[in-house]
């Protein structure tokens, strides 16, 4: 992928994040690399000295933009071929963003920014000749009451989570409701969330930190069998703090759920880059369901995208190409003192020590 950034024209392998400045000579060499060739053949084709051509090829090879081999080799098919470059560039180059460990400093910086660049209005009003005030119910339905109670929590009681709660959270957010066949006779699963093309790319992994009757560890949730498969023992708080950046309070959470996407499920059905959006949208559906289930049980859910994708994928043994983490949620029990009364839903930048 070639683009301008900070005044420099760059060419980048977005899979590896490696980049070289794009000069006219490098561009000519890159254009010639549509087949296996000797450095001398490339030099002849682009009319550059062999030494200079070799240097460019070495630089491209070091940046994983070209392969240097003594003889041609067949490249394995690229599973992202149909989604590249648009979806691949976005997926791979937006992983691994580092977050400022000093959250209060981030808040102060935003407060300074707001003085010169006011934040956009959080809601919109459109000018219209007809405006119709809508009715509100006399008494809120149980679902409305549940929705009104949903909040993000960052403090948790020391009490462990019940295994039944964990089981229901997983079963009803990512578990299989039933099997079916689509018009192409493909076996599909139905779940509580909708899924574009019935692909259901989202998988769930669990860090059990304090769950009654469940050894501390990292587990995969088998959505069809409703079974936890242990991938490794232990982990707990250090693992959570490694996976969720700069937010040590989540290390106290009894349960963290890592939502990954198996991209090929969606790619198979939709070989078009736009379908990458489906995957992210569907993670949002699943996470909202997780929140509501937790809220209904009087638990304290949270979600975060401040995650170290590389660390999580490495721990799960997945490669970000066929499967990669996309979202993280979790929950515990509310602290005895309840939410911070002064800042009911903006307590996330306070220390967030778990209480009780
Ligand atoms: C995509 C996404 C990423 C989020 N990342 C974080 C996060 O890194 N840390 C955090 O404490 N909350 C995170 N949140 C939660 C929001 O901060 C929270 O929804 C917001 O403060 C509004 O509060 P409420 O959920 O109680 O309505 C995230 C929410 C979403 C949807």
CSV table of C-alpha atoms and ligand atoms in Angstrom, one decimal:
chain,number,residue,atom,x,y,z
A,1,UNK,CA,0.0,0.0,0.0
A,2,UNK,CA,1.4,3.4,-0.9
A,3,UNK,CA,0.3,6.7,0.8
A,4,UNK,CA,1.4,10.0,2.0
A,5,UNK,CA,2.1,10.5,5.7
A,6,UNK,CA,3.6,13.5,7.5
A,7,UNK,CA,4.9,14.8,4.2
A,8,UNK,CA,6.6,11.6,3.1
A,9,UNK,CA,5.4,9.2,0.3
A,10,UNK,CA,5.6,5.7,1.8
A,11,UNK,CA,5.1,2.2,0.6
A,12,UNK,CA,4.1,-0.3,3.3
A,13,UNK,CA,3.4,-3.9,3.9
A,14,UNK,CA,0.4,-3.4,6.1
A,15,UNK,CA,0.5,-7.0,7.3
A,16,UNK,CA,3.8,-6.5,9.0
A,17,UNK,CA,3.6,-2.7,9.5
A,18,UNK,CA,7.0,-2.3,7.7
A,19,UNK,CA,7.4,0.8,5.5
A,20,UNK,CA,10.0,2.3,3.2
A,21,UNK,CA,10.0,5.8,1.6
A,22,UNK,CA,8.8,5.6,-1.9
A,23,UNK,CA,11.3,7.1,-4.4
A,24,UNK,CA,10.9,7.1,-8.2
A,25,UNK,CA,13.6,4.4,-8.5
A,26,UNK,CA,11.9,2.2,-5.8
A,27,UNK,CA,8.6,2.6,-7.6
A,28,UNK,CA,10.1,1.4,-10.9
A,29,UNK,CA,11.6,-1.6,-9.1
A,30,UNK,CA,8.3,-2.4,-7.4
A,31,UNK,CA,6.5,-2.1,-10.7
A,32,UNK,CA,8.9,-4.7,-12.2
A,33,UNK,CA,8.2,-7.3,-9.5
A,34,UNK,CA,5.2,-8.9,-11.0
A,35,UNK,CA,7.1,-12.2,-11.5
A,36,UNK,CA,10.3,-13.9,-10.2
A,37,UNK,CA,13.4,-12.3,-11.7
A,38,UNK,CA,17.1,-12.1,-11.0
A,39,UNK,CA,18.4,-8.8,-9.7
A,40,UNK,CA,20.3,-8.3,-12.9
A,41,UNK,CA,17.1,-8.8,-15.0
A,42,UNK,CA,15.3,-6.2,-12.8
A,43,UNK,CA,18.2,-3.8,-13.2
A,44,UNK,CA,18.0,-4.2,-17.0
A,45,UNK,CA,14.3,-3.7,-17.0
A,46,UNK,CA,14.3,-0.5,-14.9
A,47,UNK,CA,17.6,0.8,-16.4
A,48,UNK,CA,19.4,1.2,-13.1
A,49,UNK,CA,22.9,0.0,-12.1
A,50,UNK,CA,22.9,-3.6,-10.8
A,51,UNK,CA,24.4,-2.4,-7.4
A,52,UNK,CA,21.7,0.2,-6.9
A,53,UNK,CA,19.0,-2.3,-7.9
A,54,UNK,CA,20.3,-4.9,-5.5
A,55,UNK,CA,20.3,-2.2,-2.7
A,56,UNK,CA,16.7,-1.4,-3.4
A,57,UNK,CA,15.7,-5.1,-3.5
A,58,UNK,CA,17.5,-5.6,-0.2
A,59,UNK,CA,15.6,-2.7,1.4
A,60,UNK,CA,12.3,-4.0,0.0
A,61,UNK,CA,13.1,-7.5,1.2
A,62,UNK,CA,14.0,-6.2,4.7
A,63,UNK,CA,10.6,-4.4,4.8
A,64,UNK,CA,8.8,-7.6,3.8
A,65,UNK,CA,7.8,-5.9,0.5
A,66,UNK,CA,9.6,-8.4,-1.7
A,67,UNK,CA,10.9,-11.9,-1.3
A,68,UNK,CA,14.5,-12.7,-2.0
A,69,UNK,CA,14.9,-16.4,-2.9
A,70,UNK,CA,17.4,-18.3,-4.9
A,71,UNK,CA,14.7,-19.9,-6.9
A,72,UNK,CA,11.0,-19.2,-7.6
A,73,UNK,CA,8.6,-20.6,-5.0
A,74,UNK,CA,4.8,-20.9,-5.1
A,75,UNK,CA,3.2,-18.5,-2.7
A,76,UNK,CA,0.3,-19.9,-0.7
A,77,UNK,CA,-3.1,-18.4,-1.5
A,78,UNK,CA,-3.8,-15.3,0.5
A,79,UNK,CA,-7.0,-15.9,2.6
A,80,UNK,CA,-7.6,-12.1,2.6
A,81,UNK,CA,-7.1,-11.8,-1.2
A,82,UNK,CA,-10.7,-10.8,-1.8
A,83,UNK,CA,-10.8,-8.4,1.1
A,84,UNK,CA,-7.5,-6.7,0.3
A,85,UNK,CA,-6.4,-4.1,0.2
A,86,UNK,CA,-9.2,-2.0,1.8
A,87,UNK,CA,-10.2,-4.3,4.6
A,88,UNK,CA,-6.7,-5.8,5.1
A,89,UNK,CA,-5.1,-2.4,5.4
A,90,UNK,CA,-7.7,-1.3,8.0
A,91,UNK,CA,-7.5,-4.6,9.9
A,92,UNK,CA,-3.8,-5.0,10.1
A,93,UNK,CA,-2.7,-1.4,10.3
A,94,UNK,CA,-5.1,-0.4,13.2
A,95,UNK,CA,-3.9,-3.2,15.5
A,96,UNK,CA,-1.5,-2.6,18.3
A,97,UNK,CA,-2.3,1.1,19.0
A,98,UNK,CA,-0.6,2.0,22.3
A,99,UNK,CA,-2.6,3.8,24.9
A,100,UNK,CA,-1.3,6.4,27.3
A,101,UNK,CA,-0.8,4.7,30.7
A,102,UNK,CA,-1.6,8.0,32.4
A,103,UNK,CA,-5.3,8.2,31.9
A,104,UNK,CA,-5.7,11.5,33.9
A,105,UNK,CA,-3.1,13.1,31.7
A,106,UNK,CA,-5.3,12.0,28.7
A,107,UNK,CA,-8.3,13.7,30.3
A,108,UNK,CA,-6.4,16.9,31.0
A,109,UNK,CA,-5.2,17.0,27.3
A,110,UNK,CA,-8.8,16.6,26.2
A,111,UNK,CA,-9.9,19.4,28.5
A,112,UNK,CA,-7.2,21.7,27.0
A,113,UNK,CA,-8.3,20.6,23.4
A,114,UNK,CA,-11.9,21.5,24.2
A,115,UNK,CA,-10.9,25.1,24.9
A,116,UNK,CA,-9.7,25.6,21.4
A,117,UNK,CA,-11.5,22.9,19.5
A,118,UNK,CA,-14.9,22.4,21.1
A,119,UNK,CA,-16.2,18.8,20.9
A,120,UNK,CA,-19.0,18.1,18.4
A,121,UNK,CA,-22.6,18.2,19.7
A,122,UNK,CA,-23.5,14.7,20.9
A,123,UNK,CA,-27.0,14.8,19.3
A,124,UNK,CA,-28.4,16.4,16.2
A,125,UNK,CA,-31.4,18.7,15.5
A,126,UNK,CA,-32.4,19.1,11.9
A,127,UNK,CA,-34.4,22.1,10.7
A,128,UNK,CA,-37.8,20.9,9.5
A,129,UNK,CA,-41.2,22.4,8.8
A,130,UNK,CA,-42.9,19.6,10.7
A,131,UNK,CA,-41.8,18.4,14.1
A,132,UNK,CA,-43.8,15.7,15.8
A,133,UNK,CA,-43.3,15.1,19.5
A,134,UNK,CA,-43.4,11.4,20.1
A,135,UNK,CA,-45.3,9.7,23.0
A,136,UNK,CA,-43.5,8.2,26.0
A,137,UNK,CA,-45.0,5.2,27.8
A,138,UNK,CA,-46.9,5.8,31.1
A,139,UNK,CA,-44.9,3.1,32.7
A,140,UNK,CA,-41.6,1.6,31.4
A,141,UNK,CA,-41.7,-2.0,30.2
A,142,UNK,CA,-39.4,-4.6,31.9
A,143,UNK,CA,-37.1,-4.4,28.8
A,144,UNK,CA,-37.0,-0.6,29.1
A,145,UNK,CA,-36.1,-0.9,32.8
A,146,UNK,CA,-33.3,-3.2,31.9
A,147,UNK,CA,-32.0,-0.9,29.2
A,148,UNK,CA,-32.2,2.1,31.6
A,149,UNK,CA,-30.1,0.2,34.2
A,150,UNK,CA,-27.3,-0.8,31.7
A,151,UNK,CA,-24.1,1.0,32.6
A,152,UNK,CA,-20.4,0.3,32.2
A,153,UNK,CA,-18.7,-0.6,35.5
A,154,UNK,CA,-15.1,-0.3,36.5
A,155,UNK,CA,-15.2,-1.3,40.1
A,156,UNK,CA,-16.1,-4.8,41.4
A,157,UNK,CA,-16.8,-6.6,44.6
A,158,UNK,CA,-14.3,-9.2,45.7
A,159,UNK,CA,-17.0,-11.8,45.6
A,160,UNK,CA,-16.5,-14.4,42.8
A,161,UNK,CA,-18.9,-14.7,39.9
A,162,UNK,CA,-21.2,-17.7,40.0
A,163,UNK,CA,-20.5,-20.4,37.4
A,164,UNK,CA,-24.2,-20.3,36.5
A,165,UNK,CA,-23.9,-16.6,35.6
A,166,UNK,CA,-20.9,-17.2,33.5
A,167,UNK,CA,-22.6,-20.1,31.7
A,168,UNK,CA,-25.8,-18.0,31.0
A,169,UNK,CA,-23.8,-15.0,29.8
A,170,UNK,CA,-21.9,-17.2,27.3
A,171,UNK,CA,-24.9,-19.4,26.2
A,172,UNK,CA,-27.2,-16.4,25.5
A,173,UNK,CA,-24.7,-14.1,23.9
A,174,UNK,CA,-22.6,-16.5,21.7
A,175,UNK,CA,-24.1,-20.0,22.3
A,176,UNK,CA,-25.9,-21.8,19.5
A,177,UNK,CA,-29.7,-21.6,19.7
A,178,UNK,CA,-30.2,-24.1,17.0
A,179,UNK,CA,-28.8,-25.5,13.7
A,180,UNK,CA,-30.4,-24.9,10.3
A,181,UNK,CA,-29.7,-25.0,6.6
A,182,UNK,CA,-29.6,-21.9,4.4
A,183,UNK,CA,-31.0,-22.0,0.8
A,184,UNK,CA,-27.6,-23.1,-0.5
A,185,UNK,CA,-27.9,-26.1,1.9
A,186,UNK,CA,-25.0,-24.7,4.0
A,187,UNK,CA,-25.3,-25.8,7.7
A,188,UNK,CA,-25.7,-22.7,9.8
A,189,UNK,CA,-26.3,-21.8,13.4
A,190,UNK,CA,-28.8,-19.4,14.8
A,191,UNK,CA,-27.9,-17.3,17.8
A,192,UNK,CA,-29.5,-14.5,19.9
A,193,UNK,CA,-27.7,-11.8,17.7
A,194,UNK,CA,-28.3,-11.3,14.0
A,195,UNK,CA,-25.5,-12.1,11.7
A,196,UNK,CA,-25.0,-10.9,8.1
A,197,UNK,CA,-25.5,-14.0,5.8
A,198,UNK,CA,-25.8,-16.2,9.0
A,199,UNK,CA,-22.0,-16.4,9.2
A,200,UNK,CA,-21.6,-15.8,13.0
A,201,UNK,CA,-17.9,-15.0,12.9
A,202,UNK,CA,-17.6,-14.2,16.6
A,203,UNK,CA,-16.0,-16.7,19.0
A,204,UNK,CA,-15.6,-16.2,22.7
A,205,UNK,CA,-12.6,-17.0,25.0
A,206,UNK,CA,-12.7,-16.6,28.8
A,207,UNK,CA,-10.2,-15.4,31.4
A,208,UNK,CA,-11.7,-16.9,34.6
A,209,UNK,CA,-10.1,-14.8,37.3
A,210,UNK,CA,-12.6,-15.4,40.2
A,211,UNK,CA,-15.4,-17.7,39.1
A,212,UNK,CA,-16.8,-20.1,41.7
A,213,UNK,CA,-16.0,-23.7,40.9
A,214,UNK,CA,-13.8,-22.8,37.9
A,215,UNK,CA,-10.0,-22.9,38.1
A,216,UNK,CA,-8.3,-19.7,37.2
A,217,UNK,CA,-7.3,-19.9,33.5
A,218,UNK,CA,-7.8,-19.1,29.9
A,219,UNK,CA,-10.6,-21.1,28.2
A,220,UNK,CA,-12.3,-21.3,24.8
A,221,UNK,CA,-16.1,-21.4,24.8
A,222,UNK,CA,-17.4,-24.2,22.5
A,223,UNK,CA,-20.6,-22.5,21.3
A,224,UNK,CA,-22.2,-25.6,20.0
A,225,UNK,CA,-21.4,-27.9,22.9
A,226,UNK,CA,-21.8,-25.2,25.6
A,227,UNK,CA,-18.4,-26.4,27.0
A,228,UNK,CA,-15.3,-24.5,28.2
A,229,UNK,CA,-12.1,-26.0,26.9
A,230,UNK,CA,-9.1,-25.0,29.1
A,231,UNK,CA,-6.2,-23.6,27.0
A,232,UNK,CA,-4.0,-22.7,30.0
A,233,UNK,CA,-4.0,-22.6,33.7
A,234,UNK,CA,-3.6,-19.5,35.8
A,235,UNK,CA,-3.1,-16.0,34.3
A,236,UNK,CA,-5.7,-14.0,36.2
A,237,UNK,CA,-4.9,-10.4,37.0
A,238,UNK,CA,-1.5,-10.2,35.3
A,239,UNK,CA,-2.9,-11.6,32.1
A,240,UNK,CA,-5.9,-9.2,32.1
A,241,UNK,CA,-3.5,-6.3,32.7
A,242,UNK,CA,-1.4,-7.5,29.8
A,243,UNK,CA,-4.3,-7.8,27.5
A,244,UNK,CA,-6.2,-4.5,28.5
A,245,UNK,CA,-3.9,-1.6,28.2
A,246,UNK,CA,-3.5,1.2,30.8
A,247,UNK,CA,-6.6,0.3,32.7
A,248,UNK,CA,-5.4,-1.6,35.8
A,249,UNK,CA,-8.8,-1.6,37.4
A,250,UNK,CA,-10.0,-4.3,35.0
A,251,UNK,CA,-7.4,-6.6,36.5
A,252,UNK,CA,-9.8,-7.0,39.4
A,253,UNK,CA,-12.6,-8.3,37.2
A,254,UNK,CA,-13.7,-11.9,38.0
A,255,UNK,CA,-14.4,-12.6,34.3
A,256,UNK,CA,-13.0,-11.2,31.1
A,257,UNK,CA,-14.4,-12.4,27.7
A,258,UNK,CA,-12.2,-12.1,24.6
A,259,UNK,CA,-14.3,-11.9,21.4
A,260,UNK,CA,-12.4,-13.0,18.3
A,261,UNK,CA,-13.6,-13.2,14.7
A,262,UNK,CA,-13.1,-16.2,12.4
A,263,UNK,CA,-12.8,-14.0,9.3
A,264,UNK,CA,-13.1,-16.9,6.8
A,265,UNK,CA,-16.7,-17.5,7.9
A,266,UNK,CA,-17.7,-14.1,6.6
A,267,UNK,CA,-15.2,-14.0,3.7
A,268,UNK,CA,-16.6,-17.3,2.3
A,269,UNK,CA,-20.1,-15.8,2.0
A,270,UNK,CA,-19.0,-12.2,1.2
A,271,UNK,CA,-15.8,-12.0,-0.8
A,272,UNK,CA,-15.9,-8.2,-0.7
A,273,UNK,CA,-14.0,-5.8,1.6
A,274,UNK,CA,-17.2,-4.2,2.9
A,275,UNK,CA,-18.1,-7.4,4.7
A,276,UNK,CA,-15.2,-6.7,7.2
A,277,UNK,CA,-17.6,-4.1,8.6
A,278,UNK,CA,-20.1,-6.9,9.3
A,279,UNK,CA,-17.6,-8.6,11.6
A,280,UNK,CA,-17.1,-5.5,13.7
A,281,UNK,CA,-20.8,-4.7,13.7
A,282,UNK,CA,-21.6,-8.2,14.9
A,283,UNK,CA,-19.1,-8.0,17.7
A,284,UNK,CA,-21.1,-5.0,18.9
A,285,UNK,CA,-24.3,-6.9,18.8
A,286,UNK,CA,-22.9,-9.7,20.8
A,287,UNK,CA,-21.3,-7.4,23.4
A,288,UNK,CA,-24.6,-5.5,23.9
A,289,UNK,CA,-26.4,-8.7,24.5
A,290,UNK,CA,-23.6,-9.6,27.0
A,291,UNK,CA,-24.1,-6.3,28.8
A,292,UNK,CA,-27.9,-6.7,29.0
A,293,UNK,CA,-27.7,-10.3,30.3
A,294,UNK,CA,-25.2,-9.1,33.0
A,295,UNK,CA,-27.4,-6.1,33.9
A,296,UNK,CA,-30.4,-8.3,34.2
A,297,UNK,CA,-28.5,-10.5,36.7
A,298,UNK,CA,-27.5,-7.5,38.8
A,299,UNK,CA,-23.9,-7.9,37.6
A,300,UNK,CA,-21.4,-5.1,36.6
A,301,UNK,CA,-20.4,-5.4,33.0
A,302,UNK,CA,-17.8,-3.5,31.0
A,303,UNK,CA,-16.3,-3.5,27.5
A,304,UNK,CA,-13.0,-2.2,26.1
A,305,UNK,CA,-11.3,-1.8,22.9
A,306,UNK,CA,-8.0,-0.6,24.5
A,307,UNK,CA,-6.6,-4.0,23.9
A,308,UNK,CA,-3.2,-5.4,22.9
A,309,UNK,CA,-4.3,-7.5,20.0
A,310,UNK,CA,-0.9,-9.0,19.4
A,311,UNK,CA,-0.6,-10.2,23.0
A,312,UNK,CA,-4.1,-11.7,23.0
A,313,UNK,CA,-3.8,-13.4,19.7
A,314,UNK,CA,-0.4,-14.9,20.7
A,315,UNK,CA,-1.9,-16.2,24.0
A,316,UNK,CA,-4.8,-17.7,22.1
A,317,UNK,CA,-2.6,-19.2,19.4
A,318,UNK,CA,-4.4,-17.4,16.6
A,319,UNK,CA,-2.7,-15.4,13.8
A,320,UNK,CA,-5.0,-12.4,13.2
A,321,UNK,CA,-5.2,-13.6,9.6
A,322,UNK,CA,-7.7,-16.5,9.9
A,323,UNK,CA,-8.9,-15.5,13.4
A,324,UNK,CA,-8.1,-12.4,15.5
A,325,UNK,CA,-9.4,-10.7,18.6
A,326,UNK,CA,-11.8,-7.8,17.9
A,327,UNK,CA,-13.4,-6.8,21.2
A,328,UNK,CA,-13.2,-7.5,25.0
A,329,UNK,CA,-15.9,-7.5,27.6
A,330,UNK,CA,-16.2,-8.7,31.2
A,331,UNK,CA,-18.1,-8.5,34.4
A,332,UNK,CA,-18.1,-8.9,38.1
A,333,UNK,CA,-20.4,-8.2,41.0
A,334,UNK,CA,-21.1,-4.6,41.8
A,335,UNK,CA,-19.1,-3.2,44.8
A,336,UNK,CA,-21.1,-2.9,48.0
A,337,UNK,CA,-20.9,0.9,47.9
A,338,UNK,CA,-22.5,0.9,44.4
A,339,UNK,CA,-21.3,3.1,41.6
A,340,UNK,CA,-19.5,6.4,42.3
A,341,UNK,CA,-22.4,8.6,43.0
A,342,UNK,CA,-20.7,11.8,41.9
A,343,UNK,CA,-19.8,10.6,38.4
A,344,UNK,CA,-22.1,7.7,37.8
A,345,UNK,CA,-20.9,6.8,34.4
A,346,UNK,CA,-17.7,8.6,34.0
A,347,UNK,CA,-15.9,7.0,36.9
A,348,UNK,CA,-13.5,5.2,34.5
A,349,UNK,CA,-10.7,7.7,34.9
A,350,UNK,CA,-10.8,7.6,38.7
A,351,UNK,CA,-8.5,5.0,40.2
A,352,UNK,CA,-11.2,2.4,40.2
A,353,UNK,CA,-9.7,0.3,43.0
A,354,UNK,CA,-12.1,-2.6,43.7
A,355,UNK,CA,-13.9,-2.1,46.9
A,356,UNK,CA,-15.9,-4.2,49.3
B,1,LIG,C1,-16.0,0.4,21.4
B,1,LIG,C2,-16.0,0.8,22.9
B,1,LIG,C3,-14.8,0.9,23.5
B,1,LIG,C4,-14.8,1.1,24.9
B,1,LIG,N1,-13.5,1.2,25.5
B,1,LIG,C5,-13.5,1.4,26.8
B,1,LIG,C6,-12.3,1.3,27.5
B,1,LIG,O1,-11.2,1.1,26.9
B,1,LIG,N2,-12.3,1.5,28.8
B,1,LIG,C7,-13.4,1.8,29.5
B,1,LIG,O2,-13.4,1.9,30.7
B,1,LIG,N3,-14.6,1.8,28.9
B,1,LIG,C8,-14.7,1.6,27.6
B,1,LIG,N4,-15.9,1.7,26.9
B,1,LIG,C9,-17.1,2.0,27.7
B,1,LIG,C10,-17.4,3.5,27.5
B,1,LIG,O3,-16.5,4.3,28.2
B,1,LIG,C11,-18.8,3.7,28.1
B,1,LIG,O4,-19.8,3.0,27.3
B,1,LIG,C12,-19.2,5.2,28.2
B,1,LIG,O5,-18.4,5.8,29.2
B,1,LIG,C13,-20.6,5.4,28.5
B,1,LIG,O6,-21.0,4.8,29.7
B,1,LIG,P1,-22.1,3.7,29.8
B,1,LIG,O7,-21.7,2.5,29.1
B,1,LIG,O8,-22.3,3.4,31.3
B,1,LIG,O9,-23.4,4.3,29.2
B,1,LIG,C14,-15.9,1.4,25.6
B,1,LIG,C15,-17.2,1.3,24.9
B,1,LIG,C16,-17.2,1.0,23.6
B,1,LIG,C17,-18.5,0.9,22.9
